[in-house]
Coordinates of C-alpha atoms in Angstrom, one line a residue:
X12 CA 164.8 107.7 80.9
X13 CA 162.7 105.5 83.1
X14 CA 160.3 107.2 85.5
X15 CA 161.2 107.4 89.2
X16 CA 160.6 104.2 91.0
X17 CA 157.6 103.8 93.2
X18 CA 157.4 101.8 96.4
X19 CA 157.3 98.0 95.5
X20 CA 153.9 97.6 97.3
X21 CA 152.3 100.4 95.3
X22 CA 153.8 99.8 91.8
X23 CA 150.5 98.6 90.6
X24 CA 148.4 101.3 92.4
X25 CA 145.7 103.0 90.6
X26 CA 142.7 105.0 91.8
X27 CA 139.3 103.5 91.7
X28 CA 136.9 104.8 89.1
X29 CA 134.5 105.9 91.8
X30 CA 137.1 108.0 93.6
X31 CA 135.8 111.5 94.4
X32 CA 138.9 113.0 92.6
X33 CA 138.5 115.2 89.6
X34 CA 141.4 114.0 87.5
X35 CA 141.8 112.3 84.2
X36 CA 140.5 108.7 83.9
X37 CA 144.1 107.9 82.9
X38 CA 145.0 107.6 86.6
X39 CA 142.0 105.3 87.2
X40 CA 143.1 102.9 84.5
X41 CA 146.9 103.0 84.6
X42 CA 149.2 101.7 87.4
X43 CA 151.4 104.3 89.2
X44 CA 154.6 103.1 87.7
X45 CA 153.3 104.2 84.2
X46 CA 152.2 107.7 85.3
X47 CA 154.8 109.6 83.2
X48 CA 153.8 112.3 80.8
X49 CA 154.6 110.3 77.7
X50 CA 152.1 107.6 78.7
X51 CA 149.6 110.3 79.7
X52 CA 149.8 112.0 76.3
X53 CA 149.7 108.7 74.4
X54 CA 146.7 107.7 76.3
X55 CA 144.9 110.9 75.3
X56 CA 146.1 110.5 71.7
X57 CA 147.2 114.1 71.3
X58 CA 150.9 113.8 70.4
X59 CA 150.6 115.2 66.9
X60 CA 153.9 116.3 65.3
X61 CA 152.4 119.8 64.6
X62 CA 150.5 120.1 67.8
X63 CA 153.0 121.9 70.0
X64 CA 150.3 124.1 71.6
X65 CA 148.1 121.1 72.2
X66 CA 151.0 119.3 73.9
X67 CA 151.6 122.4 76.1
X68 CA 148.0 122.5 77.2
X69 CA 148.0 118.8 77.8
X70 CA 151.0 119.1 80.0
X71 CA 149.2 121.7 82.1
X72 CA 146.4 119.3 82.6
X73 CA 148.8 116.5 83.5
X74 CA 150.7 118.7 86.0
X75 CA 147.4 119.9 87.5
X76 CA 146.2 116.3 87.9
X77 CA 149.4 115.4 89.7
X78 CA 149.1 118.3 92.1
X79 CA 145.5 117.2 92.9
X80 CA 146.6 113.6 93.5
X81 CA 149.3 114.8 95.9
X82 CA 146.9 117.0 97.8
X83 CA 144.2 114.3 97.9
X84 CA 143.7 112.9 101.4
X85 CA 143.0 109.4 100.0
X86 CA 146.4 109.1 98.3
X87 CA 148.8 106.8 100.1
X88 CA 152.0 108.5 101.5
X89 CA 154.2 106.5 99.2
X90 CA 152.1 107.6 96.2
X91 CA 152.3 111.3 97.3
X92 CA 156.1 111.0 97.5
X93 CA 156.2 109.3 94.1
X94 CA 154.0 112.1 92.6
X95 CA 156.2 114.7 94.2
X96 CA 159.2 113.2 92.4
X97 CA 157.3 113.1 89.1
X98 CA 156.5 116.8 89.4
X99 CA 160.2 117.6 89.8
X100 CA 161.8 115.2 87.3
X101 CA 162.7 116.6 83.9
X102 CA 161.5 113.4 82.2
X103 CA 157.9 114.3 82.7
X104 CA 158.1 117.4 80.5
X105 CA 156.9 116.8 76.9
X106 CA 158.0 119.9 75.1
X107 CA 156.3 122.2 77.5
X108 CA 157.7 125.7 76.6
X109 CA 156.6 127.8 79.5
X110 CA 158.2 128.4 82.9
X111 CA 157.2 125.9 85.5
X112 CA 158.3 126.6 89.1
X113 CA 158.0 123.4 91.2
X114 CA 158.5 122.7 94.9
X115 CA 160.9 119.8 95.1
X116 CA 161.8 117.5 97.9
X117 CA 164.9 119.4 98.8
X118 CA 163.1 122.7 99.2
X119 CA 164.6 124.4 96.1
X120 CA 163.0 126.1 93.2
X121 CA 163.9 125.2 89.6
X122 CA 162.7 126.6 86.4
X123 CA 163.8 126.5 82.7
X124 CA 162.8 128.7 79.8
X125 CA 163.3 127.6 76.2
X126 CA 162.8 131.1 74.8
X127 CA 165.5 132.6 72.5
X128 CA 168.6 134.0 74.0
X129 CA 167.8 137.4 72.4
X130 CA 164.7 137.8 74.6
X131 CA 165.0 139.8 77.7
X132 CA 164.4 137.8 80.9
X133 CA 164.4 138.6 84.5
X134 CA 166.0 136.8 87.5
X135 CA 165.1 136.9 91.1
X136 CA 167.6 135.4 93.5
X137 CA 167.7 135.1 97.3
X138 CA 169.6 132.6 99.3
X139 CA 170.7 130.5 96.4
X140 CA 167.2 130.1 94.9
X141 CA 166.9 131.5 91.3
X142 CA 164.0 131.7 88.9
X143 CA 163.9 132.8 85.3
X144 CA 160.9 133.7 83.1
X145 CA 160.2 134.8 79.5
X146 CA 160.3 138.4 78.6
X147 CA 156.5 138.7 78.0
X148 CA 155.8 137.7 81.6
X149 CA 155.4 140.3 84.3
X150 CA 158.3 140.2 86.7
X151 CA 157.0 139.3 90.1
X152 CA 158.3 141.3 93.0
X153 CA 157.5 138.5 95.4
X154 CA 160.4 137.2 97.4
X155 CA 159.0 134.3 99.4
X156 CA 161.9 132.1 100.2
X157 CA 163.3 131.6 103.7
X158 CA 166.1 134.0 104.5
X159 CA 167.8 131.4 106.8
X160 CA 168.7 128.7 104.3
X161 CA 172.2 127.6 103.6
X162 CA 173.7 125.5 100.9
X163 CA 175.0 123.0 103.4
X164 CA 171.7 122.1 104.9
X165 CA 168.3 121.1 103.6
X166 CA 166.3 124.4 103.7
X167 CA 162.6 124.6 104.2
X168 CA 160.6 124.7 101.0
X169 CA 159.6 128.2 100.0
X170 CA 156.1 129.3 99.0
X171 CA 156.0 129.3 95.2
X172 CA 153.6 131.1 92.9
X173 CA 153.2 130.0 89.3
X174 CA 152.6 133.2 87.5
X175 CA 153.3 132.1 83.9
X176 CA 150.5 130.2 82.2
X177 CA 150.3 129.2 78.6
X178 CA 149.2 132.0 76.3
X179 CA 146.1 130.2 75.2
X180 CA 145.0 129.6 78.8
X181 CA 144.9 133.3 79.7
X182 CA 141.4 134.7 79.4
X183 CA 140.3 138.3 79.2
X184 CA 140.7 140.5 82.3
X185 CA 137.0 140.5 82.9
X186 CA 136.8 136.8 83.5
X187 CA 136.7 135.6 87.1
X188 CA 140.0 134.8 88.7
X189 CA 140.8 131.1 89.5
X190 CA 140.2 129.8 93.0
X191 CA 143.6 129.4 94.7
X192 CA 144.4 126.2 96.5
X193 CA 146.8 125.2 99.1
X194 CA 148.9 122.2 98.2
X195 CA 151.1 120.3 100.6
X196 CA 154.6 119.9 99.2
X197 CA 156.1 117.9 102.0
X198 CA 157.6 114.5 101.0
X199 CA 157.5 112.0 103.8
X200 CA 159.9 109.7 102.0
X201 CA 162.6 112.3 102.2
X202 CA 164.9 111.9 105.2
X203 CA 165.5 115.2 106.9
X204 CA 166.8 116.2 110.3
X205 CA 163.5 117.9 111.2
X206 CA 159.9 117.3 110.1
X207 CA 158.8 120.2 108.0
X208 CA 155.6 121.1 106.2
X209 CA 155.8 123.5 103.3
X210 CA 152.9 124.9 101.3
X211 CA 152.7 125.9 97.7
X212 CA 150.0 128.2 96.5
X213 CA 148.8 127.3 93.0
X214 CA 145.8 128.1 90.9
X215 CA 144.1 125.2 89.0
X216 CA 144.7 124.7 85.2
X217 CA 147.9 126.7 85.1
X218 CA 146.3 130.1 85.2
X219 CA 148.0 133.0 87.1
X220 CA 147.7 133.0 90.9
X221 CA 145.3 135.8 91.7
X222 CA 143.6 136.6 95.0
X223 CA 141.1 139.3 96.0
X224 CA 141.3 141.3 99.1
X225 CA 137.6 140.9 99.9
X226 CA 137.6 137.0 100.1
X227 CA 141.2 135.9 100.4
X228 CA 142.7 137.8 103.4
X229 CA 143.8 134.6 105.0
X230 CA 145.9 133.6 101.9
X231 CA 147.4 137.1 101.6
X232 CA 148.5 137.0 105.3
X233 CA 149.9 133.5 104.8
X234 CA 152.3 134.9 102.2
X235 CA 153.9 136.9 105.1
X236 CA 153.9 133.7 107.3
X237 CA 150.9 134.9 109.3
X238 CA 148.2 132.5 110.3
X239 CA 144.9 134.3 111.1
X240 CA 142.8 132.6 113.8
X241 CA 139.3 134.1 114.2
X242 CA 136.3 133.1 116.4
X243 CA 133.6 130.9 114.9
X244 CA 136.1 129.0 112.8
X245 CA 136.1 131.6 110.0
X246 CA 138.2 130.0 107.2
X247 CA 139.1 130.5 103.6
X248 CA 137.9 127.5 101.6
X249 CA 141.5 126.8 100.6
X250 CA 142.5 126.2 104.2
X251 CA 139.8 123.6 104.9
X252 CA 142.1 120.6 103.9
X253 CA 144.6 121.7 106.5
X254 CA 142.5 123.2 109.3
X255 CA 139.2 121.5 108.9
X256 CA 137.4 119.4 111.6
X257 CA 137.6 122.5 113.9
X258 CA 141.4 122.3 114.1
X259 CA 141.5 126.0 113.5
X260 CA 139.2 126.7 116.5
X261 CA 141.1 124.2 118.7
X262 CA 144.4 126.1 118.1
X263 CA 142.8 129.4 119.0
X264 CA 141.3 127.9 122.2
X265 CA 144.7 126.4 123.1
X266 CA 146.3 129.9 122.8
X267 CA 143.6 131.6 124.9
X268 CA 144.0 128.9 127.5
X269 CA 147.8 129.5 127.7
X270 CA 147.3 133.2 128.2
X271 CA 144.8 132.7 131.1
X272 CA 141.9 134.5 129.6
X273 CA 139.7 133.8 132.6
X274 CA 139.8 136.9 134.8
X275 CA 136.6 138.4 136.0
X276 CA 135.5 142.0 136.8
X277 CA 134.0 142.3 140.3
X278 CA 130.3 141.7 140.2
X279 CA 129.3 144.3 142.8
X280 CA 131.2 147.0 141.0
X281 CA 129.7 146.0 137.7
X282 CA 126.1 146.1 139.0
X283 CA 126.7 149.5 140.6
X284 CA 128.2 151.0 137.4
X285 CA 125.3 149.7 135.4
X286 CA 122.8 151.4 137.8
X287 CA 124.8 154.7 137.5
X288 CA 124.7 154.6 133.7
X289 CA 121.0 153.8 133.7
X290 CA 120.2 156.7 136.1
X291 CA 122.0 159.1 133.8
X292 CA 119.9 157.9 130.8
X293 CA 116.7 158.2 132.9
X294 CA 117.8 161.8 133.9
X295 CA 117.6 161.0 137.6
X296 CA 121.2 162.3 137.8
X297 CA 123.3 164.6 135.7
X298 CA 126.5 163.8 133.8
X299 CA 128.9 165.3 136.4
X300 CA 127.4 163.4 139.3
X301 CA 127.3 160.1 137.3
X302 CA 131.0 160.4 136.2
X303 CA 132.0 161.3 139.8
X304 CA 130.1 158.3 141.2
X305 CA 132.0 156.0 138.9
X306 CA 135.3 157.5 139.9
X307 CA 134.4 157.2 143.6
X308 CA 133.6 153.5 142.9
X309 CA 137.3 152.9 142.0
X310 CA 138.1 153.4 145.7
X311 CA 136.3 150.2 146.5
X312 CA 138.5 147.9 144.3
X313 CA 142.2 147.2 144.4
X314 CA 143.0 145.8 140.9
X315 CA 144.5 148.6 138.7
X316 CA 142.9 147.1 135.6
X317 CA 139.5 147.3 137.2
X318 CA 140.1 150.9 138.1
X319 CA 141.0 151.8 134.5
X320 CA 137.9 150.1 133.2
X321 CA 135.7 152.3 135.5
X322 CA 137.6 155.4 134.3
X323 CA 136.8 154.3 130.8
X324 CA 133.1 154.1 131.7
X325 CA 133.2 157.5 133.2
X326 CA 134.7 159.0 130.0
X327 CA 132.0 157.4 127.9
X328 CA 129.2 158.9 130.1
X329 CA 130.9 162.3 129.8
X330 CA 131.3 162.3 126.0
X331 CA 128.4 160.2 124.5
X332 CA 125.0 161.6 123.6
X333 CA 122.0 160.2 125.4
X334 CA 120.6 158.6 122.2
X335 CA 122.4 157.5 119.1
X336 CA 122.5 160.0 116.2
X337 CA 121.1 159.3 112.8
X338 CA 123.5 161.5 110.8
X339 CA 126.7 160.4 109.3
X340 CA 129.7 161.0 111.6
X341 CA 133.1 162.1 110.3
X342 CA 136.0 159.8 111.0
X343 CA 137.7 162.5 113.2
X344 CA 134.5 162.8 115.3
X345 CA 134.1 159.0 115.3
X346 CA 137.6 158.6 116.7
X347 CA 137.8 161.4 119.2
X348 CA 134.3 161.3 120.7
X349 CA 133.4 157.6 120.6
X350 CA 136.5 155.4 120.3
X351 CA 139.1 157.4 122.2
X352 CA 137.2 157.7 125.5
X353 CA 136.6 153.9 125.4
X354 CA 140.1 152.8 124.7
X355 CA 142.6 155.4 125.9
X356 CA 142.0 154.9 129.6
X357 CA 142.4 151.1 129.2
X358 CA 145.9 151.2 127.7
X359 CA 147.4 154.5 129.0
X360 CA 149.6 153.4 131.9
X361 CA 152.0 156.0 133.3
X362 CA 153.5 153.5 135.8
X363 CA 154.6 151.3 132.9
X364 CA 155.4 154.3 130.6
X365 CA 152.8 153.2 128.0
X366 CA 150.9 155.7 125.9
X367 CA 147.9 155.2 123.6
X368 CA 147.6 157.8 120.8
X369 CA 145.0 158.1 118.1
X370 CA 144.9 160.0 114.8
X371 CA 147.8 161.7 113.0
X372 CA 150.4 160.0 115.1
X373 CA 153.7 158.7 113.6
X374 CA 155.3 155.4 114.4
X375 CA 157.6 155.8 117.4
X376 CA 160.2 153.7 115.6
X377 CA 159.5 155.0 112.1
X378 CA 163.1 155.6 111.4
X379 CA 164.0 152.0 112.2
X380 CA 161.2 150.3 110.2
X381 CA 161.6 149.5 106.6
X382 CA 158.9 150.9 104.3
X383 CA 156.9 147.7 104.1
X384 CA 153.5 149.6 103.8
X385 CA 153.1 153.2 103.2
X386 CA 151.3 155.4 105.7
X387 CA 150.8 155.1 109.4
X388 CA 148.1 153.3 111.4
X389 CA 145.2 155.3 113.0
X390 CA 146.4 154.3 116.4
X391 CA 149.6 153.3 118.2
X392 CA 150.4 152.0 121.6
X393 CA 153.9 152.9 122.6
X394 CA 156.1 151.8 125.5
X395 CA 159.0 154.0 126.6
X396 CA 161.3 151.6 128.3
X397 CA 163.9 154.1 129.5
X398 CA 161.5 157.1 130.0
X399 CA 163.0 158.7 126.8
X400 CA 161.5 159.7 123.5
X401 CA 162.8 156.5 121.9
X402 CA 159.7 154.3 122.3
X403 CA 158.7 151.0 120.9
X404 CA 155.3 150.3 119.3
X405 CA 153.6 147.4 121.1
X406 CA 150.2 147.9 119.5
X407 CA 148.5 149.3 116.4
X408 CA 144.9 150.2 115.5
X409 CA 142.9 150.9 112.3
X410 CA 139.5 152.5 112.2
X411 CA 136.8 152.5 109.5
X412 CA 133.7 154.6 110.1
X413 CA 130.1 153.4 109.5
X414 CA 129.8 154.6 105.9
X415 CA 132.8 152.5 104.9
X416 CA 132.0 149.4 106.9
X417 CA 130.4 147.6 103.9
X418 CA 133.6 148.1 101.7
X419 CA 135.2 144.8 102.4
X420 CA 138.2 145.8 100.2
X421 CA 139.2 148.7 102.5
X422 CA 138.3 146.9 105.7
X423 CA 140.4 143.9 104.9
X424 CA 143.3 146.2 103.7
X425 CA 143.2 147.6 107.2
X426 CA 143.4 144.0 108.7
X427 CA 146.4 143.1 106.5
X428 CA 148.1 146.4 107.3
X429 CA 147.6 145.8 111.0
X430 CA 149.1 142.3 110.8
X431 CA 152.2 143.5 108.9
X432 CA 152.7 146.4 111.2
X433 CA 152.6 144.1 114.3
X434 CA 154.7 141.4 112.7
X435 CA 157.5 143.8 111.8
X436 CA 157.4 145.4 115.2
X437 CA 157.9 142.0 116.8
X438 CA 160.9 141.2 114.5
X439 CA 162.6 144.6 114.9
X440 CA 162.2 145.1 118.6
X441 CA 162.3 141.5 119.8
X442 CA 158.8 141.7 121.3
X443 CA 157.0 138.7 122.9
X444 CA 153.8 139.8 121.1
X445 CA 151.9 142.8 119.6
X446 CA 148.3 143.9 119.9
X447 CA 146.2 144.8 116.9
X448 CA 142.9 146.7 117.3
X449 CA 140.5 146.7 114.4
X450 CA 137.6 149.1 114.7
X451 CA 134.8 148.9 112.1
X452 CA 131.7 150.9 112.3
X453 CA 128.4 149.4 111.2
X454 CA 125.8 151.1 109.0
X455 CA 122.6 149.3 108.2
X456 CA 119.7 150.1 106.0
X457 CA 116.9 148.8 108.3
X458 CA 113.8 148.8 106.2
X459 CA 111.8 150.6 103.6
X460 CA 108.5 152.1 104.8
X461 CA 105.7 152.9 102.3
X462 CA 103.9 156.2 103.0
X463 CA 101.2 158.2 101.3
X464 CA 101.4 158.5 97.4
X465 CA 103.6 155.4 97.2
X466 CA 106.6 157.3 98.3
X467 CA 109.3 155.0 99.6
X468 CA 111.1 156.4 102.7
X469 CA 114.4 154.6 103.6
X470 CA 115.0 154.5 107.4
X471 CA 118.7 154.5 108.5
X472 CA 120.3 154.2 111.9
X473 CA 123.8 153.8 113.2
X474 CA 124.9 150.9 115.3
X475 CA 127.9 150.9 117.5
X476 CA 131.3 150.0 115.9
X477 CA 132.7 146.6 116.4
X478 CA 136.1 146.5 118.1
X479 CA 138.2 143.3 117.5
X480 CA 141.4 142.7 119.4
X481 CA 144.1 140.4 118.0
X482 CA 147.3 139.2 119.5
X483 CA 150.2 138.5 117.0
X484 CA 152.9 136.3 118.4
X485 CA 155.9 134.4 116.8
X486 CA 155.0 130.9 117.9
X487 CA 157.5 128.7 115.9
X488 CA 160.0 128.8 113.0
X489 CA 158.4 130.9 110.3
X490 CA 154.9 130.9 112.0
X491 CA 153.3 134.1 113.3
X492 CA 149.8 133.4 114.7
X493 CA 147.3 136.3 114.8
X494 CA 144.8 135.2 117.4
X495 CA 141.4 136.9 117.9
X496 CA 141.1 137.7 121.6
X497 CA 137.8 139.5 121.9
X498 CA 135.2 141.1 119.7
X499 CA 132.7 143.5 121.2
X500 CA 130.5 146.4 120.2
X501 CA 131.3 149.9 121.4
X502 CA 128.4 152.2 122.5
X503 CA 127.3 155.2 120.5
X504 CA 125.0 156.6 123.2
X505 CA 124.5 156.6 126.9
X506 CA 121.5 154.2 126.4
X507 CA 124.0 151.5 125.1
X508 CA 126.5 151.9 127.9
X509 CA 124.9 149.4 130.4
X510 CA 125.1 146.7 127.8
X511 CA 128.7 147.6 127.0
X512 CA 129.7 147.4 130.7
X513 CA 128.8 143.7 130.7
X514 CA 132.0 143.2 128.5
X515 CA 134.3 144.4 131.3
X516 CA 135.5 140.9 132.1
X517 CA 136.5 140.3 128.5
X518 CA 138.2 143.7 128.3
X519 CA 140.1 142.9 131.5
X520 CA 141.5 139.8 129.9
X521 CA 142.6 141.7 126.9
X522 CA 144.5 144.3 129.0
X523 CA 146.0 141.6 131.2
X524 CA 147.3 139.7 128.1
X525 CA 148.5 142.8 126.5
X526 CA 150.6 143.9 129.6
X527 CA 152.1 140.4 130.0
X528 CA 153.0 139.6 126.4
X529 CA 153.3 142.9 124.4
X530 CA 156.7 144.0 125.7
X531 CA 160.4 143.5 124.8
X532 CA 161.6 140.1 125.8
X533 CA 165.4 139.5 126.0
X534 CA 165.1 136.2 127.8
X535 CA 163.6 134.1 125.0
X536 CA 167.0 133.0 123.5
X537 CA 168.1 133.5 120.0
X538 CA 165.0 133.0 117.8
X539 CA 166.2 135.3 115.0
X540 CA 166.2 132.3 112.6
X541 CA 162.4 131.9 113.1
X542 CA 161.7 135.3 111.6
X543 CA 160.5 135.8 108.0
X544 CA 160.3 138.9 105.8
X545 CA 156.9 140.4 105.1
X546 CA 155.5 141.2 101.7
X547 CA 155.6 144.8 100.6
X548 CA 152.5 146.6 99.4
X549 CA 153.9 146.1 95.9
X550 CA 154.1 142.4 96.4
X551 CA 150.5 142.3 97.6
X552 CA 149.2 144.4 94.7
X553 CA 151.0 142.1 92.3
X554 CA 148.8 139.1 93.2
X555 CA 145.6 141.0 93.7
X556 CA 142.7 140.9 91.3
X557 CA 142.4 144.3 89.6
X558 CA 138.6 144.2 89.9
X559 CA 137.0 145.1 93.2
X560 CA 133.6 143.7 94.2
X561 CA 132.0 144.5 97.5
X562 CA 129.5 141.7 97.1
X563 CA 132.2 139.0 97.4
X564 CA 132.0 136.9 100.5
X565 CA 134.2 138.2 103.2
X566 CA 135.6 135.3 105.2
X567 CA 137.1 137.6 107.8
X568 CA 134.0 139.8 108.2
X569 CA 131.2 139.7 110.8
X570 CA 128.3 141.0 108.8
X571 CA 127.2 141.0 105.1
X572 CA 128.3 143.4 102.5
X573 CA 126.2 146.4 101.6

């Protein structure tokens, strides 16, 4: 069978030898019309009659090269379409005996196994998409296809994971996992009613797709259709081809601009509150008078959000020690004495029937929510629309105390849990948005001091926890964007309160955005087709590297590992 035809203008296309593209020289010396696997294997001279394993491995290299060419920014669009058809045509297989799951131009998955019929095999099917794998392969629980496709239309291409490499390519478990890459699988030559972009997650050289929680949180969230947008353009390296050149940051700024994040806390009230906090630390006034002065200050302003901010400052002055402690704080104390006074007055709103609850609280709609992740978050924000006990969760929070801040595995698990909790609440309760609050304490080993007799004394101290606010919103078909709103440091002592008060304008914008967007919305039309299922905890565990390493670079973190 002849290979798929290329565009007439590109039939003699071949890459230049100086192209910065790590593929076989075959593609630098052979015209595009001859890029079939038979020519590739003949060129390499490895088609021996008894070399079945060699051919299999050669096919993996050929397939990997085609994927790189399709993802390469210097490839013409016609060549990308041609390569896409090569990847999906049966003629390019040369006795390859393992399962290959491809993303074709029609958005369907196809796979074929040549194992004996006596072998046990597994099937996963959803919406007409079926895959089959050999018995020795681990059955993946992942179900990543769109749940809105029909046989009469051209569905969007699902995210595909190739989990079945050749046996001779699988190294020992102690070897480092491959670096995953995002590959565009859209074919511009295919005529569709709407322009769609689908992504396929693949690991190079045919090895299993493995990610780690410490470094690849962006990729793990993308498997649940969540795009994480953080400040300072924090990106996973696999996202750079798609969100480079500050595109990632521009999208975030666009969202913040749409939500009017420009409100200001009154300057006179801010200055007065700073003076009150400073007087308490200098012991020129006592706690009761300082707290009363802040509460009296609320009579001079009209905005209810500004009033709640001053109440929060009053609570902090009442609960915090004058100076930060140097002993480890339990998580219960960390939450109830330091975090709760700062956040609860901001989100508790009896006029709107909103309650903020921390620690040992159950989800208000727990009986409605499927068991995506086990356990409950540390914090919930619940709105009771009809003044009944049947509330809806419009916000979630997770807390990690100082001693666990350097464990990027656990910190990022909290981030993923928050994203999934918020996404599912949006889908099940038809919310406009949902708020995620990620609190991570910070513990630092400051320095080592040499004292008499060459005894090394390690000096420790605790810094205030970082509180990061995210807004999760369903922006488009199959696209949930998790946008970082604000990140600030919560005080651990009265001495740190004056600096914390300078963040009141930023906190005011968070509360304003929360009250406007994090609520049920029945006026947004029927967007049920936009929704996508989330991965379960089993799904995430399946693609995670079994080894944990706190020293891995954390692309979502704000300070180095310990």
